[in-house]
PDB file of C-alpha atoms in Angstrom:
ATOM      1  CA  MET N 453     -29.637  68.822 223.044  1.00 48.00           C
ATOM      2  CA  LYS N 454     -26.369  69.336 221.569  1.00 51.00           C
ATOM      3  CA  ASN N 455     -26.358  69.606 217.482  1.00 73.00           C
ATOM      4  CA  PHE N 456     -26.080  66.209 215.553  1.00 78.00           C
ATOM      5  CA  SER N 457     -22.404  65.566 214.606  1.00 80.00           C
ATOM      6  CA  LEU N 458     -21.648  62.531 212.593  1.00 84.00           C
ATOM      7  CA  LYS N 459     -17.941  62.282 213.538  1.00 86.00           C
ATOM      8  CA  GLN N 460     -19.089  62.192 217.268  1.00 88.00           C
ATOM      9  CA  ALA N 461     -21.520  59.341 216.605  1.00 89.00           C
ATOM     10  CA  PHE N 462     -19.298  57.768 214.358  1.00 90.00           C
ATOM     11  CA  SER N 463     -16.833  57.800 217.318  1.00 89.00           C
ATOM     12  CA  CYS N 464     -19.114  56.550 219.878  1.00 88.00           C
ATOM     13  CA  ALA N 465     -19.928  53.598 217.905  1.00 91.00           C
ATOM     14  CA  ALA N 466     -16.323  52.685 216.938  1.00 92.00           C
ATOM     15  CA  THR N 467     -15.373  52.886 220.658  1.00 89.00           C
ATOM     16  CA  GLU N 468     -18.292  50.515 221.930  1.00 91.00           C
ATOM     17  CA  PHE N 469     -17.708  48.420 219.186  1.00 94.00           C
ATOM     18  CA  VAL N 470     -14.021  47.788 219.818  1.00 93.00           C
ATOM     19  CA  LYS N 471     -15.571  46.945 223.600  1.00 91.00           C
ATOM     20  CA  TRP N 472     -17.732  44.613 222.343  1.00 93.00           C
ATOM     21  CA  VAL N 473     -15.439  42.791 219.952  1.00 93.00           C
ATOM     22  CA  CYS N 474     -12.883  42.269 223.004  1.00 91.00           C
ATOM     23  CA  ASP N 475     -15.792  40.950 224.863  1.00 90.00           C
ATOM     24  CA  ALA N 476     -15.083  37.368 226.732  1.00 89.00           C
ATOM     25  CA  ARG N 477     -18.300  36.244 224.952  1.00 90.00           C
ATOM     26  CA  MET N 478     -17.134  36.233 221.597  1.00 92.00           C
ATOM     27  CA  VAL N 479     -15.836  32.946 222.398  1.00 93.00           C
ATOM     28  CA  ILE N 480     -19.056  31.730 221.545  1.00 94.00           C
ATOM     29  CA  VAL N 481     -18.657  32.949 217.578  1.00 94.00           C
ATOM     30  CA  ALA N 482     -15.752  30.018 217.665  1.00 93.00           C
ATOM     31  CA  VAL N 483     -18.244  27.472 218.634  1.00 94.00           C
ATOM     32  CA  LEU N 484     -20.669  28.560 216.452  1.00 94.00           C
ATOM     33  CA  LEU N 485     -18.655  28.048 213.512  1.00 94.00           C
ATOM     34  CA  ILE N 486     -17.444  24.636 214.497  1.00 93.00           C
ATOM     35  CA  PHE N 487     -21.189  24.023 214.556  1.00 92.00           C
ATOM     36  CA  ILE N 488     -21.643  25.403 211.453  1.00 92.00           C
ATOM     37  CA  ASN N 489     -18.833  23.271 209.952  1.00 90.00           C
ATOM     38  CA  ASN N 490     -20.041  20.275 210.945  1.00 89.00           C
ATOM     39  CA  PHE N 491     -23.795  21.282 210.160  1.00 87.00           C
ATOM     40  CA  ALA N 492     -23.484  22.536 206.448  1.00 86.00           C
ATOM     41  CA  VAL N 493     -19.814  22.777 205.204  1.00 88.00           C
ATOM     42  CA  SER N 494     -18.859  18.911 205.843  1.00 88.00           C
ATOM     43  CA  PRO N 495     -22.211  17.469 204.380  1.00 88.00           C
ATOM     44  CA  LEU N 496     -21.464  19.708 201.323  1.00 89.00           C
ATOM     45  CA  THR N 497     -17.961  18.765 200.821  1.00 89.00           C
ATOM     46  CA  ASN N 498     -19.052  14.984 201.443  1.00 88.00           C
ATOM     47  CA  ASN N 499     -21.178  14.971 198.798  1.00 87.00           C
ATOM     48  CA  ALA N 500     -18.684  16.742 196.847  1.00 88.00           C
ATOM     49  CA  GLU N 501     -15.868  14.198 197.376  1.00 88.00           C
ATOM     50  CA  LEU N 502     -18.528  11.136 196.567  1.00 87.00           C
ATOM     51  CA  MET N 503     -19.204  12.705 192.915  1.00 87.00           C
ATOM     52  CA  GLY N 504     -15.595  13.974 192.468  1.00 87.00           C
ATOM     53  CA  GLU N 505     -16.651  17.066 191.696  1.00 89.00           C
ATOM     54  CA  PRO N 506     -15.686  20.867 193.245  1.00 90.00           C
ATOM     55  CA  LEU N 507     -18.424  23.098 195.007  1.00 92.00           C
ATOM     56  CA  ASN N 508     -19.114  26.589 194.253  1.00 92.00           C
ATOM     57  CA  ILE N 509     -17.094  28.553 197.314  1.00 93.00           C
ATOM     58  CA  LEU N 510     -20.093  30.401 197.899  1.00 94.00           C
ATOM     59  CA  GLU N 511     -22.402  27.768 198.393  1.00 92.00           C
ATOM     60  CA  PRO N 512     -21.901  26.540 201.698  1.00 92.00           C
ATOM     61  CA  PHE N 513     -22.600  30.305 202.778  1.00 93.00           C
ATOM     62  CA  ILE N 514     -25.849  29.992 201.163  1.00 93.00           C
ATOM     63  CA  ALA N 515     -26.856  26.690 202.659  1.00 91.00           C
ATOM     64  CA  VAL N 516     -26.180  28.626 206.264  1.00 92.00           C
ATOM     65  CA  ALA N 517     -28.232  31.610 205.559  1.00 90.00           C
ATOM     66  CA  ASN N 518     -30.967  29.088 204.274  1.00 88.00           C
ATOM     67  CA  SER N 519     -30.972  26.491 206.770  1.00 86.00           C
ATOM     68  CA  GLU N 520     -34.293  26.896 209.148  1.00 83.00           C
ATOM     69  CA  ILE N 521     -32.136  25.098 211.758  1.00 87.00           C
ATOM     70  CA  LEU N 522     -29.084  27.506 211.601  1.00 89.00           C
ATOM     71  CA  ILE N 523     -31.417  30.684 211.236  1.00 89.00           C
ATOM     72  CA  LEU N 524     -32.697  29.791 214.453  1.00 89.00           C
ATOM     73  CA  ILE N 525     -29.132  29.401 216.036  1.00 93.00           C
ATOM     74  CA  ILE N 526     -27.527  32.294 214.394  1.00 94.00           C
ATOM     75  CA  PRO N 527     -30.052  34.513 215.436  1.00 95.00           C
ATOM     76  CA  ILE N 528     -29.937  33.056 219.185  1.00 95.00           C
ATOM     77  CA  VAL N 529     -26.068  33.485 219.394  1.00 96.00           C
ATOM     78  CA  PHE N 530     -26.462  37.126 218.350  1.00 96.00           C
ATOM     79  CA  LEU N 531     -28.955  37.739 220.700  1.00 96.00           C
ATOM     80  CA  THR N 532     -26.693  36.422 223.568  1.00 95.00           C
ATOM     81  CA  LEU N 533     -23.645  38.393 222.025  1.00 95.00           C
ATOM     82  CA  ILE N 534     -25.642  41.634 222.211  1.00 95.00           C
ATOM     83  CA  ALA N 535     -27.699  40.951 225.663  1.00 91.00           C
ATOM     84  CA  ASP N 536     -26.271  43.960 227.143  1.00 89.00           C
ATOM     85  CA  TYR N 537     -27.063  46.184 223.974  1.00 91.00           C
ATOM     86  CA  PRO N 538     -27.306  49.134 224.366  1.00 88.00           C
ATOM     87  CA  LYS N 539     -25.228  49.436 227.675  1.00 80.00           C
ATOM     88  CA  VAL N 540     -26.413  52.122 229.604  1.00 74.00           C
ATOM     89  CA  ASP N 541     -25.221  52.872 233.237  1.00 68.00           C
ATOM     90  CA  THR N 542     -24.070  55.966 235.181  1.00 68.00           C
ATOM     91  CA  ASN N 543     -21.358  56.530 233.279  1.00 71.00           C
ATOM     92  CA  THR N 544     -22.864  56.262 229.942  1.00 71.00           C
ATOM     93  CA  VAL N 545     -25.670  58.868 231.165  1.00 72.00           C
ATOM     94  CA  PHE N 546     -22.690  61.540 231.835  1.00 75.00           C
ATOM     95  CA  TYR N 547     -21.529  60.371 228.482  1.00 76.00           C
ATOM     96  CA  ILE N 548     -24.762  60.877 226.811  1.00 78.00           C
ATOM     97  CA  VAL N 549     -24.940  64.567 228.209  1.00 76.00           C
ATOM     98  CA  ARG N 550     -21.694  65.104 226.722  1.00 80.00           C
ATOM     99  CA  ILE N 551     -22.152  64.441 223.254  1.00 82.00           C
ATOM    100  CA  GLY N 552     -26.051  64.986 222.735  1.00 83.00           C
ATOM    101  CA  ARG N 553     -28.636  62.407 223.226  1.00 84.00           C
ATOM    102  CA  ALA N 554     -28.991  62.345 218.857  1.00 87.00           C
ATOM    103  CA  ASN N 555     -25.334  61.567 218.538  1.00 90.00           C
ATOM    104  CA  TRP N 556     -25.555  58.735 221.017  1.00 90.00           C
ATOM    105  CA  PHE N 557     -28.554  57.388 219.475  1.00 92.00           C
ATOM    106  CA  VAL N 558     -27.314  57.590 216.108  1.00 93.00           C
ATOM    107  CA  GLY N 559     -23.812  56.202 217.546  1.00 93.00           C
ATOM    108  CA  GLN N 560     -25.910  53.187 218.778  1.00 94.00           C
ATOM    109  CA  ILE N 561     -27.583  52.819 215.411  1.00 96.00           C
ATOM    110  CA  LEU N 562     -24.015  52.520 213.929  1.00 96.00           C
ATOM    111  CA  LYS N 563     -22.634  50.214 216.592  1.00 96.00           C
ATOM    112  CA  LEU N 564     -25.682  47.824 215.944  1.00 97.00           C
ATOM    113  CA  VAL N 565     -24.721  47.771 211.993  1.00 97.00           C
ATOM    114  CA  PHE N 566     -20.857  47.409 212.800  1.00 96.00           C
ATOM    115  CA  MET N 567     -21.705  44.315 215.221  1.00 97.00           C
ATOM    116  CA  ILE N 568     -24.200  42.926 212.027  1.00 97.00           C
ATOM    117  CA  VAL N 569     -22.013  43.263 209.344  1.00 97.00           C
ATOM    118  CA  SER N 570     -18.897  42.064 211.492  1.00 96.00           C
ATOM    119  CA  TYR N 571     -20.927  39.001 213.051  1.00 97.00           C
ATOM    120  CA  LEU N 572     -22.405  37.846 209.570  1.00 96.00           C
ATOM    121  CA  ALA N 573     -18.810  38.413 207.871  1.00 96.00           C
ATOM    122  CA  VAL N 574     -17.437  36.245 210.464  1.00 95.00           C
ATOM    123  CA  ILE N 575     -19.756  33.571 209.317  1.00 95.00           C
ATOM    124  CA  PHE N 576     -19.054  34.432 205.683  1.00 94.00           C
ATOM    125  CA  LEU N 577     -15.098  33.916 206.121  1.00 94.00           C
ATOM    126  CA  GLY N 578     -15.773  30.811 208.245  1.00 93.00           C
ATOM    127  CA  THR N 579     -17.927  28.700 205.115  1.00 92.00           C
ATOM    128  CA  VAL N 580     -15.930  30.312 202.526  1.00 91.00           C
ATOM    129  CA  LEU N 581     -12.021  29.886 203.610  1.00 91.00           C
ATOM    130  CA  PRO N 582     -12.308  26.013 204.068  1.00 86.00           C
ATOM    131  CA  MET N 583     -13.546  26.190 200.228  1.00 88.00           C
ATOM    132  CA  LEU N 584     -10.813  28.075 198.463  1.00 87.00           C
ATOM    133  CA  SER N 585      -8.434  25.167 197.644  1.00 83.00           C
ATOM    134  CA  LYS N 586     -11.330  22.785 196.558  1.00 84.00           C
ATOM    135  CA  GLY N 587     -13.950  25.112 195.312  1.00 86.00           C
ATOM    136  CA  PHE N 588     -14.534  27.338 192.424  1.00 89.00           C
ATOM    137  CA  TRP N 589     -15.535  30.979 192.008  1.00 88.00           C
ATOM    138  CA  TYR N 590     -18.229  31.258 189.404  1.00 88.00           C
ATOM    139  CA  ASN N 591     -21.710  32.677 188.811  1.00 90.00           C
ATOM    140  CA  GLY N 592     -22.987  29.412 188.553  1.00 88.00           C
ATOM    141  CA  TRP N 593     -24.055  26.476 190.781  1.00 91.00           C
ATOM    142  CA  SER N 594     -21.867  23.268 191.051  1.00 90.00           C
ATOM    143  CA  ASN N 595     -22.863  19.863 189.820  1.00 89.00           C
ATOM    144  CA  VAL N 596     -22.627  19.021 193.432  1.00 87.00           C
ATOM    145  CA  ALA N 597     -25.674  21.310 193.907  1.00 86.00           C
ATOM    146  CA  THR N 598     -27.515  20.573 190.492  1.00 86.00           C
ATOM    147  CA  GLY N 599     -26.870  16.928 189.435  1.00 84.00           C
ATOM    148  CA  PHE N 600     -26.160  14.828 193.207  1.00 82.00           C
ATOM    149  CA  VAL N 601     -29.523  13.471 193.291  1.00 80.00           C
ATOM    150  CA  LYS N 602     -29.367  12.268 190.008  1.00 83.00           C
ATOM    151  CA  MET N 603     -26.050  10.306 190.452  1.00 83.00           C
ATOM    152  CA  PHE N 604     -27.152   9.347 193.691  1.00 79.00           C
ATOM    153  CA  PRO N 605     -30.964   8.654 193.504  1.00 75.00           C
ATOM    154  CA  ASP N 606     -31.078   6.770 196.778  1.00 73.00           C
ATOM    155  CA  ARG N 607     -29.599  10.137 198.781  1.00 70.00           C
ATOM    156  CA  ARG N 608     -32.794  12.112 197.985  1.00 70.00           C
ATOM    157  CA  GLY N 609     -33.780  13.530 201.227  1.00 63.00           C
ATOM    158  CA  ASP N 610     -30.555  13.380 203.003  1.00 66.00           C
ATOM    159  CA  PHE N 611     -29.549  16.366 204.735  1.00 64.00           C
ATOM    160  CA  GLY N 612     -26.904  16.985 202.907  1.00 63.00           C
ATOM    161  CA  VAL N 613     -28.686  17.262 199.654  1.00 67.00           C
ATOM    162  CA  GLU N 614     -31.369  19.500 201.482  1.00 74.00           C
ATOM    163  CA  LEU N 615     -29.104  22.142 202.298  1.00 79.00           C
ATOM    164  CA  LEU N 616     -29.290  23.365 198.775  1.00 84.00           C
ATOM    165  CA  PRO N 617     -32.978  22.638 197.446  1.00 81.00           C
ATOM    166  CA  GLU N 618     -34.369  23.091 193.809  1.00 81.00           C
ATOM    167  CA  ASN N 619     -36.060  26.216 194.946  1.00 81.00           C
ATOM    168  CA  LEU N 620     -32.696  28.407 195.047  1.00 84.00           C
ATOM    169  CA  TYR N 621     -30.646  26.951 192.324  1.00 83.00           C
ATOM    170  CA  ASN N 622     -33.741  26.937 189.899  1.00 83.00           C
ATOM    171  CA  GLN N 623     -34.564  30.372 190.293  1.00 84.00           C
ATOM    172  CA  LEU N 624     -31.689  32.175 191.407  1.00 87.00           C
ATOM    173  CA  SER N 625     -27.733  32.558 190.105  1.00 90.00           C
ATOM    174  CA  VAL N 626     -25.273  32.030 192.926  1.00 92.00           C
ATOM    175  CA  PHE N 627     -24.374  35.827 193.470  1.00 94.00           C
ATOM    176  CA  GLU N 628     -28.043  36.371 193.523  1.00 92.00           C
ATOM    177  CA  ALA N 629     -28.785  33.870 196.197  1.00 91.00           C
ATOM    178  CA  ALA N 630     -25.591  34.626 198.515  1.00 93.00           C
ATOM    179  CA  VAL N 631     -26.707  38.594 198.496  1.00 93.00           C
ATOM    180  CA  LYS N 632     -30.143  38.086 199.148  1.00 92.00           C
ATOM    181  CA  SER N 633     -29.849  35.532 201.791  1.00 92.00           C
ATOM    182  CA  TYR N 634     -26.894  38.185 203.565  1.00 93.00           C
ATOM    183  CA  LEU N 635     -29.155  40.936 203.281  1.00 94.00           C
ATOM    184  CA  LEU N 636     -32.224  39.093 204.484  1.00 94.00           C
ATOM    185  CA  VAL N 637     -30.733  37.965 207.581  1.00 95.00           C
ATOM    186  CA  ALA N 638     -28.616  41.196 208.438  1.00 96.00           C
ATOM    187  CA  ALA N 639     -32.425  42.799 208.511  1.00 96.00           C
ATOM    188  CA  TYR N 640     -33.722  40.359 210.893  1.00 96.00           C
ATOM    189  CA  LEU N 641     -30.644  40.567 212.994  1.00 97.00           C
ATOM    190  CA  MET N 642     -31.426  44.580 212.456  1.00 97.00           C
ATOM    191  CA  ILE N 643     -34.907  44.278 214.117  1.00 97.00           C
ATOM    192  CA  ILE N 644     -33.724  42.274 217.052  1.00 97.00           C
ATOM    193  CA  GLY N 645     -30.676  44.476 217.888  1.00 96.00           C
ATOM    194  CA  LEU N 646     -33.594  47.722 217.482  1.00 97.00           C
ATOM    195  CA  ILE N 647     -36.141  45.712 219.757  1.00 97.00           C
ATOM    196  CA  LEU N 648     -33.317  45.888 222.427  1.00 96.00           C
ATOM    197  CA  LEU N 649     -32.503  49.387 221.971  1.00 94.00           C
ATOM    198  CA  VAL N 650     -36.345  50.470 221.939  1.00 94.00           C
ATOM    199  CA  PHE N 651     -37.155  48.822 224.979  1.00 93.00           C
ATOM    200  CA  SER N 652     -33.982  49.557 227.062  1.00 90.00           C
ATOM    201  CA  LEU N 653     -34.884  53.479 226.427  1.00 88.00           C
ATOM    202  CA  PHE N 654     -38.149  52.836 227.623  1.00 87.00           C
ATOM    203  CA  LYS N 655     -36.406  51.109 230.639  1.00 84.00           C
ATOM    204  CA  ARG N 656     -37.844  47.853 229.901  1.00 88.00           C
ATOM    205  CA  LYS N 657     -35.396  46.115 228.932  1.00 88.00           C
ATOM    206  CA  THR N 658     -36.187  42.578 230.120  1.00 91.00           C
ATOM    207  CA  VAL N 659     -39.397  42.806 227.937  1.00 93.00           C
ATOM    208  CA  GLY N 660     -37.533  43.749 225.040  1.00 93.00           C
ATOM    209  CA  PHE N 661     -35.447  40.498 225.259  1.00 93.00           C
ATOM    210  CA  ILE N 662     -38.283  38.442 226.353  1.00 95.00           C
ATOM    211  CA  ILE N 663     -40.072  39.873 223.282  1.00 95.00           C
ATOM    212  CA  CYS N 664     -36.830  39.192 220.770  1.00 95.00           C
ATOM    213  CA  GLY N 665     -36.902  35.327 222.466  1.00 93.00           C
ATOM    214  CA  GLY N 666     -40.583  35.058 221.607  1.00 94.00           C
ATOM    215  CA  MET N 667     -40.212  36.270 218.218  1.00 95.00           C
ATOM    216  CA  ILE N 668     -37.530  33.670 217.095  1.00 94.00           C
ATOM    217  CA  SER N 669     -39.238  30.671 218.725  1.00 92.00           C
ATOM    218  CA  LEU N 670     -42.540  31.861 217.109  1.00 93.00           C
ATOM    219  CA  GLY N 671     -40.819  32.145 213.740  1.00 91.00           C
ATOM    220  CA  MET N 672     -39.155  28.578 213.973  1.00 91.00           C
ATOM    221  CA  ALA N 673     -42.453  27.073 215.069  1.00 91.00           C
ATOM    222  CA  PHE N 674     -44.546  28.645 212.165  1.00 91.00           C
ATOM    223  CA  SER N 675     -41.931  27.990 209.609  1.00 86.00           C
ATOM    224  CA  ALA N 676     -41.939  24.512 210.708  1.00 85.00           C
ATOM    225  CA  ILE N 677     -45.395  23.548 210.374  1.00 87.00           C
ATOM    226  CA  ARG N 678     -45.385  25.470 207.008  1.00 83.00           C
ATOM    227  CA  THR N 679     -48.298  28.094 208.074  1.00 86.00           C
ATOM    228  CA  ASN N 680     -49.107  31.436 206.729  1.00 86.00           C
ATOM    229  CA  LEU N 681     -48.551  32.939 210.324  1.00 89.00           C
ATOM    230  CA  MET N 682     -45.180  32.299 209.333  1.00 89.00           C
ATOM    231  CA  TRP N 683     -44.935  35.426 207.619  1.00 90.00           C
ATOM    232  CA  THR N 684     -45.957  37.480 210.436  1.00 90.00           C
ATOM    233  CA  MET N 685     -42.533  36.752 211.864  1.00 93.00           C
ATOM    234  CA  PRO N 686     -39.270  37.967 210.653  1.00 93.00           C
ATOM    235  CA  MET N 687     -37.855  34.601 210.278  1.00 92.00           C
ATOM    236  CA  ALA N 688     -39.492  33.149 207.653  1.00 89.00           C
ATOM    237  CA  ASN N 689     -39.184  36.348 205.509  1.00 91.00           C
ATOM    238  CA  SER N 690     -35.294  36.322 205.988  1.00 92.00           C
ATOM    239  CA  ILE N 691     -35.021  32.899 204.411  1.00 88.00           C
ATOM    240  CA  THR N 692     -34.542  33.174 200.969  1.00 87.00           C
ATOM    241  CA  TRP N 693     -35.480  29.715 199.678  1.00 84.00           C
ATOM    242  CA  LEU N 694     -39.151  29.893 201.256  1.00 84.00           C
ATOM    243  CA  HIS N 695     -39.942  32.455 198.588  1.00 81.00           C
ATOM    244  CA  TYR N 696     -39.868  29.817 195.715  1.00 76.00           C
ATOM    245  CA  THR N 697     -40.862  26.708 194.591  1.00 67.00           C
ATOM    246  CA  LYS N 698     -39.400  24.268 192.411  1.00 62.00           C
ATOM    247  CA  TYR N 699     -40.737  26.388 189.632  1.00 56.00           C
ATOM    248  CA  PHE N 700     -42.245  29.292 190.533  1.00 57.00           C
ATOM    249  CA  LYS N 701     -41.566  32.662 192.666  1.00 60.00           C
ATOM    250  CA  LYS N 702     -43.474  34.223 195.475  1.00 62.00           C
ATOM    251  CA  PRO N 703     -43.206  37.710 195.576  1.00 63.00           C
ATOM    252  CA  ILE N 704     -40.100  38.654 197.609  1.00 76.00           C
ATOM    253  CA  SER N 705     -40.988  42.300 197.571  1.00 81.00           C
ATOM    254  CA  PHE N 706     -43.389  41.680 200.146  1.00 85.00           C
ATOM    255  CA  SER N 707     -40.765  40.424 202.677  1.00 88.00           C
ATOM    256  CA  VAL N 708     -38.320  43.475 201.890  1.00 90.00           C
ATOM    257  CA  ILE N 709     -40.927  45.452 202.534  1.00 93.00           C
ATOM    258  CA  TYR N 710     -42.111  43.954 205.711  1.00 93.00           C
ATOM    259  CA  LEU N 711     -38.760  43.844 206.825  1.00 95.00           C
ATOM    260  CA  LEU N 712     -38.077  47.603 206.000  1.00 95.00           C
ATOM    261  CA  VAL N 713     -41.242  48.857 207.735  1.00 96.00           C
ATOM    262  CA  LEU N 714     -40.505  47.092 210.956  1.00 96.00           C
ATOM    263  CA  ILE N 715     -37.020  48.357 210.885  1.00 97.00           C
ATOM    264  CA  ALA N 716     -38.284  51.893 210.301  1.00 97.00           C
ATOM    265  CA  VAL N 717     -41.267  51.895 212.999  1.00 97.00           C
ATOM    266  CA  LEU N 718     -38.506  50.363 215.405  1.00 96.00           C
ATOM    267  CA  LEU N 719     -36.238  53.511 214.530  1.00 96.00           C
ATOM    268  CA  VAL N 720     -39.185  56.092 214.818  1.00 95.00           C
ATOM    269  CA  PHE N 721     -39.698  54.625 218.406  1.00 94.00           C
ATOM    270  CA  GLY N 722     -36.300  54.649 219.127  1.00 92.00           C
ATOM    271  CA  GLY N 723     -36.264  58.104 218.157  1.00 91.00           C
ATOM    272  CA  ILE N 724     -39.102  59.123 220.290  1.00 90.00           C
ATOM    273  CA  ALA N 725     -37.892  57.183 223.415  1.00 88.00           C
ATOM    274  CA  ILE N 726     -34.325  58.906 223.238  1.00 86.00           C
ATOM    275  CA  GLY N 727     -35.841  62.291 223.347  1.00 83.00           C
ATOM    276  CA  LYS N 728     -37.802  61.607 226.212  1.00 80.00           C
ATOM    277  CA  PHE N 729     -35.429  59.332 228.014  1.00 72.00           C
ATOM    278  CA  ASN N 730     -34.918  60.507 231.502  1.00 68.00           C
ATOM    279  CA  TYR N 731     -31.955  60.183 233.506  1.00 60.00           C
ATOM    280  CA  ASP N 732     -33.545  59.819 236.587  1.00 59.00           C
ATOM    281  CA  ASN N 733     -33.027  55.883 237.885  1.00 58.00           C
ATOM    282  CA  VAL N 734     -30.720  54.992 235.126  1.00 53.00           C
ATOM    283  CA  THR N 735     -30.596  51.439 236.471  1.00 50.00           C
ATOM    284  CA  GLU N 736     -34.022  50.971 235.479  1.00 48.00           C
ATOM    285  CA  VAL N 737     -32.801  50.404 231.735  1.00 49.00           C
ATOM    286  CA  ALA N 738     -31.386  47.210 232.606  1.00 48.00           C
ATOM    287  CA  SER N 739     -34.094  45.537 234.097  1.00 50.00           C
TER     288      SER N 739
END
């Protein structure tokens, strides 16, 4: 095995990331942004127009990252976009031999990070850019978020109102809510990608894909019925507002530790798998 080189690993990640960005499947992201606009941005802007008040430009993004429906769809779309990750074929094997297993493995981790950051950045921009001309930038919640129900009590329980629950604006500042939401969702997507990577290296990629799908589905089901089992899945641990009630906080540190430990365990298994990776019958990786 060749000595590790961050330059080679980064070059490997950058090359494959560019290929991923140019993939025809990226059209799905445009469809996702349209859905997000109709599902989250439009209801909030409609409420703002009713009140005659501006929104904080970060509030639509916070709403997206804390919506149980969207936090189901966002991982599913991401899983679809990275379905062939890591791409391993005969040509890839020669590439691994040339740059070394360690460099290739770290390159795949970096590629996964690039994919997650760019994917969430597109979602972030898709929610923030429409608000630039009619929102404000400040570390404080808008009157639309905190006072809509007071002005329109008959609208309590409406979907647009539930997008920004009291659990958030009573407990966190806007900037804190945005950062925590982004990082927790990023960790969730990281786990999905690492599961695919690890099972691919063990030549059980289909099993890894099924596990990811099952994990997303169970997370949604457990969260929907509010059972304590939801905390065994990454989904609930990645939704910021679930850690708070109207007046009290639940320790979010448990979720951070849970997500980080799961990522660390997958990285360890990935390191073991690449060390034992057998170049024979490489087509088995895709099965």
